[in-house]
């Protein structure tokens, strides 16, 4: 059986390291297909330092030639749709059509502080996002756009130049909820879950396929993505320890230990272990991986990027 086409990206997510351009150059040189970064206005109490995705990816695009740059994710409901559509089309133009538009609504604990800061009700974030995606598609493909909706109202807006990619940059919908899956199936060009078990991954892909079919929507060319925490080392115990520290301990419950959670949600182990774990996710329907390498500092992340690119990715190239 032919090997399906699989892509690999990596997440620019090292706390205290802000050189998106250098990170992107390294990723491109190592043969990764894309880089991505998430965003928060404020994250934690007290807030930890964070970046916004679009300007970080603009820096990455300017430092590379072929690497795709992905907002992974933009918290859409914090923005105005006209301004956000213009920002994304500008990024697509200056990158010569290399943008993947990853979006979400920020469902994590403590997110209300971000919405309060910009005067948006956190309780409306899903409905606001659905309206925004429909509006933004029109702004990317039409001129003299007028819209009179529940959350946004404007007349005669034309945004030029339009995006390079037609009809617009691919929209990857992130999330974990049924509402997010429905949004991906009906409004997105990709599904981008995170912290999913293999079983949940397979279920979510099947649910999206069913929703789209019931709506008569063709998912040809759809991106079946995954934001995947990854720890790759020659010492499997050390690799798992990083996964437990970075993921397991953060989501530990009374019912499940930190190690059980890390094993269920992370790719962790030797290069051979990682090849097997990637294949399991491909079998569950994933085709586009974005890897969040788990290391205590940027040097450790760069080392894991190199190991993965040399010893794992070649197994999945035709």
Coordinates of N, CA and C in Angstrom, one line a residue, residues 12 17 22 30 36 45 59 73-74 98-99 151 184 190 196 213 233 235 239 260 276 289-290 293 297 305:
X12 N 7.2 27.0 17.3 CA 8.0 28.0 17.9 C 7.5 28.3 19.3
X17 N 12.7 32.7 24.4 CA 13.5 32.7 23.2 C 12.6 33.3 22.1
X22 N 15.4 33.1 13.2 CA 16.5 32.0 13.3 C 15.8 30.6 13.5
X30 N 16.4 22.0 8.1 CA 16.3 20.6 8.5 C 15.2 19.9 7.7
X36 N 5.0 27.0 13.2 CA 3.8 27.6 13.7 C 4.0 28.1 15.1
X45 N -1.4 33.6 35.8 CA -1.5 34.6 36.8 C -0.4 34.3 37.9
X59 N 7.9 37.5 10.8 CA 9.4 37.4 10.9 C 9.9 36.1 10.3
X73 N -2.3 29.0 17.3 CA -3.4 29.5 16.6 C -3.6 31.0 16.8
X74 N -4.4 31.7 16.0 CA -4.9 33.0 16.3 C -6.2 32.8 17.0
X98 N 2.5 31.5 1.5 CA 2.9 30.4 2.3 C 2.2 30.3 3.6
X99 N 1.0 31.0 3.8 CA 0.3 31.0 5.0 C -0.7 29.9 5.2
X151 N -22.8 40.4 15.5 CA -21.7 41.0 16.2 C -20.9 42.1 15.4
X184 N -14.9 23.1 12.0 CA -14.0 22.6 11.0 C -14.6 22.0 9.8
X190 N -9.2 22.5 7.4 CA -8.4 21.6 8.1 C -8.9 21.5 9.5
X196 N -5.1 15.0 22.2 CA -6.0 14.0 21.9 C -5.3 12.6 22.0
X213 N -20.2 15.4 5.2 CA -21.0 14.6 4.2 C -22.5 15.0 4.3
X233 N 14.6 11.4 22.3 CA 16.0 11.3 22.9 C 16.5 9.8 22.7
X235 N 17.8 8.2 25.1 CA 17.4 7.6 26.4 C 15.9 7.7 26.5
X239 N 13.4 10.9 27.9 CA 12.4 11.5 27.0 C 11.0 11.5 27.7
X260 N 0.7 8.3 33.0 CA -0.3 7.8 32.2 C -0.8 8.8 31.1
X276 N 7.2 4.7 15.4 CA 6.0 3.9 15.6 C 4.9 4.7 16.1
X289 N 1.5 16.9 10.8 CA 1.9 17.0 12.1 C 2.6 18.4 12.4
X290 N 2.3 19.0 13.5 CA 3.0 20.1 14.0 C 3.5 19.7 15.4
X293 N 8.2 20.3 20.5 CA 9.3 19.6 21.2 C 9.4 20.0 22.6
X297 N 15.2 24.0 27.3 CA 15.7 25.3 26.8 C 15.8 25.1 25.3
X305 N 14.8 18.8 17.3 CA 14.4 19.1 15.9 C 15.3 18.3 15.0

